[in-house]
Tab-separated table of C-alpha atoms and ligand atoms in Angstrom:
chain	number	residue	atom	x	y	z
A	261	MET	CA	0.091	-0.032	0.023
A	262	ILE	CA	1.607	3.190	-1.074
A	263	ARG	CA	1.070	6.026	1.355
A	264	ARG	CA	2.327	9.186	-0.284
A	265	ILE	CA	4.842	10.614	-2.487
A	266	HIS	CA	8.013	10.035	0.044
A	267	HIS	CA	10.124	12.654	-2.194
A	268	ALA	CA	10.998	14.074	-5.276
A	269	GLY	CA	14.637	13.538	-6.216
A	270	ILE	CA	16.734	16.126	-7.784
A	271	VAL	CA	20.472	15.866	-9.477
A	272	VAL	CA	22.591	18.739	-8.613
A	273	GLU	CA	26.091	19.591	-9.279
A	274	ARG	CA	26.878	20.695	-5.738
A	275	LEU	CA	24.504	20.235	-2.563
A	276	ALA	CA	26.067	23.134	-1.168
A	277	THR	CA	25.253	25.402	-4.169
A	278	ALA	CA	21.791	23.678	-4.090
A	279	TYR	CA	20.963	24.785	-0.668
A	280	GLU	CA	21.317	28.288	-1.539
A	281	PHE	CA	18.025	28.161	-3.264
A	282	TYR	CA	16.453	24.920	-1.583
A	283	ARG	CA	17.681	25.780	2.203
A	284	ASN	CA	17.920	29.548	2.122
A	285	VAL	CA	15.511	30.533	-0.367
A	286	LEU	CA	12.683	28.100	0.128
A	287	ARG	CA	13.584	27.760	3.563
A	288	LEU	CA	12.956	24.010	3.306
A	289	PRO	CA	14.700	22.324	6.787
A	290	LEU	CA	17.401	19.612	6.330
A	291	LEU	CA	16.054	16.539	7.534
A	292	ARG	CA	19.261	14.467	6.925
A	293	GLU	CA	22.461	14.533	4.601
A	294	ALA	CA	24.658	11.222	4.038
A	295	ASP	CA	26.965	9.770	1.652
A	296	ILE	CA	25.519	6.587	0.179
A	297	ALA	CA	28.503	4.879	-1.071
A	298	ASP	CA	27.167	2.231	-3.253
A	299	GLN	CA	25.327	4.688	-5.417
A	300	GLY	CA	28.234	7.155	-5.415
A	301	VAL	CA	26.122	10.141	-3.893
A	302	ARG	CA	26.070	12.527	-1.478
A	303	ALA	CA	22.148	12.907	-0.838
A	304	ALA	CA	20.355	15.466	1.437
A	305	LEU	CA	16.498	15.231	2.529
A	306	LEU	CA	14.637	18.614	3.122
A	307	SER	CA	11.145	18.642	4.475
A	308	ALA	CA	8.770	19.763	2.154
A	309	GLY	CA	4.958	19.090	3.973
A	310	ASP	CA	4.000	15.993	3.426
A	311	SER	CA	6.594	14.772	1.114
A	312	GLU	CA	10.211	15.600	1.008
A	313	ILE	CA	12.996	16.765	-2.042
A	314	GLU	CA	16.127	15.020	-2.183
A	315	LEU	CA	19.078	16.561	-3.366
A	316	LEU	CA	21.723	14.224	-5.127
A	317	GLU	CA	25.416	15.112	-5.732
A	318	PRO	CA	27.612	12.459	-7.760
A	319	THR	CA	30.966	11.872	-5.961
A	320	ARG	CA	32.439	9.629	-8.638
A	321	PRO	CA	32.043	9.242	-11.992
A	322	GLY	CA	30.583	6.123	-13.891
A	323	THR	CA	27.138	6.043	-11.701
A	324	GLY	CA	23.856	6.428	-12.708
A	325	VAL	CA	23.521	9.762	-11.413
A	326	ALA	CA	26.727	10.967	-12.609
A	327	ARG	CA	25.905	9.876	-16.217
A	328	PHE	CA	22.389	11.936	-15.592
A	329	LEU	CA	24.379	14.835	-14.891
A	330	GLU	CA	26.477	14.626	-17.594
A	331	LYS	CA	23.904	14.014	-20.095
A	332	ARG	CA	20.908	15.935	-19.053
A	333	GLY	CA	22.413	18.237	-16.514
A	334	GLU	CA	20.502	19.356	-13.194
A	335	GLY	CA	17.166	18.407	-13.232
A	336	LEU	CA	14.526	16.049	-11.969
A	337	HIS	CA	15.705	12.430	-11.532
A	338	HIS	CA	13.168	9.951	-9.716
A	339	VAL	CA	9.870	10.096	-7.603
A	340	CYS	CA	10.058	7.871	-4.454
A	341	PHE	CA	6.491	6.657	-2.994
A	342	ASP	CA	6.422	5.635	0.597
A	343	THR	CA	4.862	2.365	1.055
A	344	SER	CA	4.602	0.377	4.610
A	345	ASP	CA	6.015	-2.898	3.034
A	346	VAL	CA	8.980	-2.441	0.756
A	347	ASP	CA	9.618	-6.175	0.357
A	348	GLY	CA	5.925	-7.368	0.064
A	349	GLU	CA	5.450	-4.628	-2.869
A	350	LEU	CA	8.379	-5.706	-4.739
A	351	ASP	CA	7.902	-9.508	-4.523
A	352	ASP	CA	4.307	-8.297	-6.061
A	353	LEU	CA	5.761	-6.250	-8.499
A	354	ALA	CA	8.101	-9.353	-9.620
A	355	ALA	CA	5.468	-11.659	-9.407
A	356	ARG	CA	3.619	-9.554	-12.012
A	357	GLY	CA	7.028	-9.437	-14.563
A	358	ILE	CA	7.394	-5.922	-13.944
A	359	GLU	CA	10.946	-4.505	-14.577
A	360	LEU	CA	12.578	-3.750	-11.328
A	361	ILE	CA	16.523	-2.612	-10.916
A	362	ASP	CA	16.682	-3.958	-7.437
A	363	ARG	CA	15.001	-7.255	-6.412
A	364	GLU	CA	15.712	-6.725	-3.004
A	365	PRO	CA	15.571	-3.650	-0.980
A	366	ARG	CA	18.885	-1.640	0.602
A	367	PRO	CA	19.635	0.803	2.938
A	368	GLY	CA	19.162	4.369	1.242
A	369	LEU	CA	18.418	7.935	2.855
A	370	ALA	CA	14.815	7.424	2.943
A	371	GLY	CA	14.739	3.988	4.847
A	372	ARG	CA	14.757	0.458	2.900
A	373	ILE	CA	14.722	1.315	-0.729
A	374	ALA	CA	14.382	-0.304	-4.113
A	375	PHE	CA	14.492	1.184	-7.896
A	376	LEU	CA	11.993	-0.134	-10.421
A	377	HIS	CA	13.215	0.224	-13.900
A	378	PRO	CA	12.281	3.263	-15.553
A	379	LYS	CA	10.572	1.218	-18.470
A	380	ALA	CA	8.053	-0.049	-16.109
A	381	CYS	CA	6.669	3.670	-15.387
A	382	ASP	CA	6.812	4.950	-19.221
A	383	GLY	CA	10.230	6.727	-18.698
A	384	VAL	CA	9.712	7.834	-15.204
A	385	LEU	CA	12.401	6.101	-12.811
A	386	VAL	CA	10.409	5.146	-9.289
A	387	GLU	CA	11.858	4.141	-5.988
A	388	LEU	CA	9.834	2.701	-3.335
A	389	ALA	CA	10.992	3.217	0.257
A	390	THR	CA	9.828	2.242	3.421
A	391	PRO	CA	11.263	4.536	6.151
A	392	PRO	CA	12.218	3.626	9.529
A	393	SER	CA	9.439	3.981	12.163
A	394	THR	CA	11.532	6.830	14.015
A	395	ASP	CA	10.918	9.141	11.018
A	396	ASP	CA	8.998	11.610	12.819
A	397	GLY	CA	8.589	13.760	9.159
A	398	ASP	CA	7.050	16.776	11.501
A	399	GLU	CA	9.247	19.597	10.388
A	400	GLN	CA	7.606	22.274	9.680
A	401	SER	CA	8.299	23.673	6.103
A	402	PRO	CA	6.808	26.805	4.537
A	403	VAL	CA	6.661	25.547	1.513
A	404	ARG	CA	5.021	22.007	0.863
A	405	LEU	CA	4.924	19.612	-2.208
A	406	LYS	CA	1.818	19.002	-3.737
A	407	ARG	CA	2.178	17.904	-7.264
A	408	LEU	CA	4.377	16.234	-9.543
A	409	VAL	CA	3.836	16.853	-13.086
A	410	ILE	CA	4.446	13.957	-15.538
A	411	GLY	CA	4.605	14.510	-19.806
A	412	ALA	CA	3.572	11.595	-21.549
A	413	HIS	CA	2.886	10.603	-25.398
A	414	ASN	CA	-0.253	9.289	-24.119
A	415	PRO	CA	-1.530	10.388	-20.799
A	416	ALA	CA	-4.546	7.742	-20.453
A	417	THR	CA	-1.950	5.033	-21.061
A	418	THR	CA	0.484	6.343	-18.717
A	419	SER	CA	-1.922	7.097	-15.563
A	420	ALA	CA	-3.699	3.418	-16.422
A	421	ARG	CA	-0.155	2.003	-15.950
A	422	PHE	CA	0.469	3.818	-12.462
A	423	GLN	CA	-2.958	2.926	-11.578
A	424	GLU	CA	-2.102	-0.734	-12.030
A	425	LEU	CA	1.210	-1.292	-10.603
A	426	PHE	CA	0.395	1.057	-7.253
A	427	GLY	CA	-3.424	1.381	-7.114
A	428	PHE	CA	-3.309	5.438	-6.993
A	429	PRO	CA	-7.258	6.540	-7.598
A	430	GLU	CA	-7.776	9.058	-10.261
A	431	VAL	CA	-9.203	12.245	-9.375
A	432	ALA	CA	-11.995	13.834	-11.560
A	433	ILE	CA	-10.428	17.064	-13.623
A	434	ASN	CA	-12.051	18.572	-16.474
A	435	SER	CA	-9.027	19.775	-18.529
A	436	GLY	CA	-8.365	18.099	-21.816
A	437	PRO	CA	-6.598	15.198	-22.005
A	438	ARG	CA	-4.846	15.167	-18.966
A	439	SER	CA	-4.827	12.765	-15.785
A	440	MET	CA	-4.610	13.432	-12.140
A	441	LEU	CA	-3.847	10.532	-10.048
A	442	ALA	CA	-3.940	11.145	-5.891
A	443	VAL	CA	-0.764	9.425	-3.883
A	444	GLY	CA	-1.692	10.387	0.010
A	445	ARG	CA	-2.576	14.020	-0.169
A	446	GLY	CA	-0.331	14.657	-2.863
A	447	THR	CA	-0.897	14.072	-6.752
A	448	LEU	CA	0.629	13.201	-10.026
A	449	LEU	CA	-0.676	15.236	-13.026
A	450	ILE	CA	-0.192	13.626	-16.246
A	451	VAL	CA	-0.198	15.578	-19.273
A	452	PRO	CA	0.525	15.267	-22.702
A	453	ALA	CA	4.026	15.667	-23.886
A	454	ASP	CA	3.256	18.089	-26.468
A	455	GLU	CA	1.906	20.723	-23.772
A	456	VAL	CA	5.420	20.515	-21.839
A	457	GLY	CA	8.109	20.929	-24.757
A	458	GLY	CA	7.575	17.461	-26.054
A	459	SER	CA	9.352	16.298	-22.702
A	460	GLN	CA	8.447	12.683	-21.056
A	461	GLY	CA	8.776	11.732	-17.669
A	462	MET	CA	8.850	13.740	-14.563
A	463	VAL	CA	8.663	17.689	-15.805
A	464	ALA	CA	7.666	20.132	-13.255
A	465	LEU	CA	6.851	20.191	-9.347
A	466	SER	CA	3.756	22.239	-8.086
A	467	LEU	CA	4.212	23.452	-4.433
A	468	VAL	CA	2.112	25.595	-1.987
A	469	ALA	CA	3.813	28.549	-0.118
A	470	ASP	CA	2.130	29.263	3.095
A	471	ASP	CA	4.499	32.693	3.226
A	472	PHE	CA	4.144	33.460	-0.496
A	473	PHE	CA	4.899	37.484	0.266
A	474	ASP	CA	7.608	36.637	1.856
A	475	LEU	CA	9.116	34.233	-0.313
A	476	MET	CA	8.663	36.635	-3.128
A	477	GLU	CA	10.915	39.185	-1.134
A	478	ARG	CA	13.682	36.600	-0.475
A	479	PHE	CA	13.052	35.717	-4.263
A	480	ASP	CA	14.018	39.426	-4.820
A	481	ARG	CA	16.849	39.522	-2.649
A	482	ALA	CA	18.248	36.294	-3.978
A	483	GLN	CA	17.546	37.722	-7.832
A	484	VAL	CA	15.789	34.339	-8.439
A	485	LYS	CA	14.532	34.161	-12.142
A	486	ALA	CA	10.785	33.658	-12.229
A	487	MET	CA	7.616	34.315	-13.947
A	488	ARG	CA	5.206	36.001	-11.565
A	489	GLY	CA	1.409	36.361	-11.429
A	490	SER	CA	-0.684	37.779	-8.601
A	491	GLY	CA	-1.025	34.205	-6.469
A	492	GLU	CA	1.526	32.146	-8.221
A	493	VAL	CA	5.223	32.094	-9.490
A	494	THR	CA	6.973	29.926	-12.233
A	495	VAL	CA	10.670	29.492	-11.031
A	496	GLU	CA	13.005	29.529	-14.095
A	497	PRO	CA	14.885	26.377	-14.030
A	498	GLU	CA	18.271	28.116	-14.002
A	499	SER	CA	17.514	29.449	-10.744
A	500	SER	CA	15.946	26.098	-9.372
A	501	HIS	CA	19.053	23.446	-10.282
A	502	GLY	CA	17.189	22.476	-13.757
A	503	VAL	CA	13.867	22.114	-12.060
A	504	HIS	CA	10.369	23.652	-13.624
A	505	LEU	CA	8.770	24.788	-10.062
A	506	HIS	CA	5.120	26.337	-10.004
A	507	ILE	CA	4.466	27.656	-6.522
A	508	SER	CA	1.167	29.102	-5.360
A	509	ARG	CA	-0.280	30.924	-2.648
A	510	TYR	CA	-3.488	28.492	-2.263
A	511	GLU	CA	-4.102	24.896	-2.324
B	31	LIG	CO1	15.178	8.761	-3.506
């Protein structure tokens, strides 16, 4: 049973530089930072409401994360779903012939984790995690992750795939050939790739800021490049380490 979006994983060149935006400007509290030797990364988890943001800095060449950075630059890398039983979830997926990267869970920053093959989810790299039971996750964050936007050639097919794999219920929306799925209190919004510059896979994050006007002042001071509306702002990827971020004042 998937309980929530645990985190969105973002590959960055250097954690210290990414902290200037994610910790100092957005004010996401740092929960943990550690070297994950087998993945060749130094990783950090920042609290973002019900979910978290994971920043990943490659520490040696030749790893998946290092190759991603070389090929595509900084940006969204994977999404992690929180499950109470990662072992059972993997057994079930394996029994159904779903392509997995990890057949057995291993220790990660989010707890016991495992990756599915991106082919299994129409190009989206999905991680499953069972966090340690001591995880409080209660750190107050002024900015909360609400939604992950996914580009797909056929949104209905990709949506059906996520529903079939993880049992996410569809949320009714009336905006053309899009599909929205509920994951705990967060959502996945699957849109036609044409609407997002032809991009397939993870394309953007939507967040809600409780301190929107203070945040805009911090954007000014830090000279964050962004397109501003009255109650929402879209951060230019060059200011947010390759990630399209939509931040709004309201839920
Ligand atoms: Co992760």
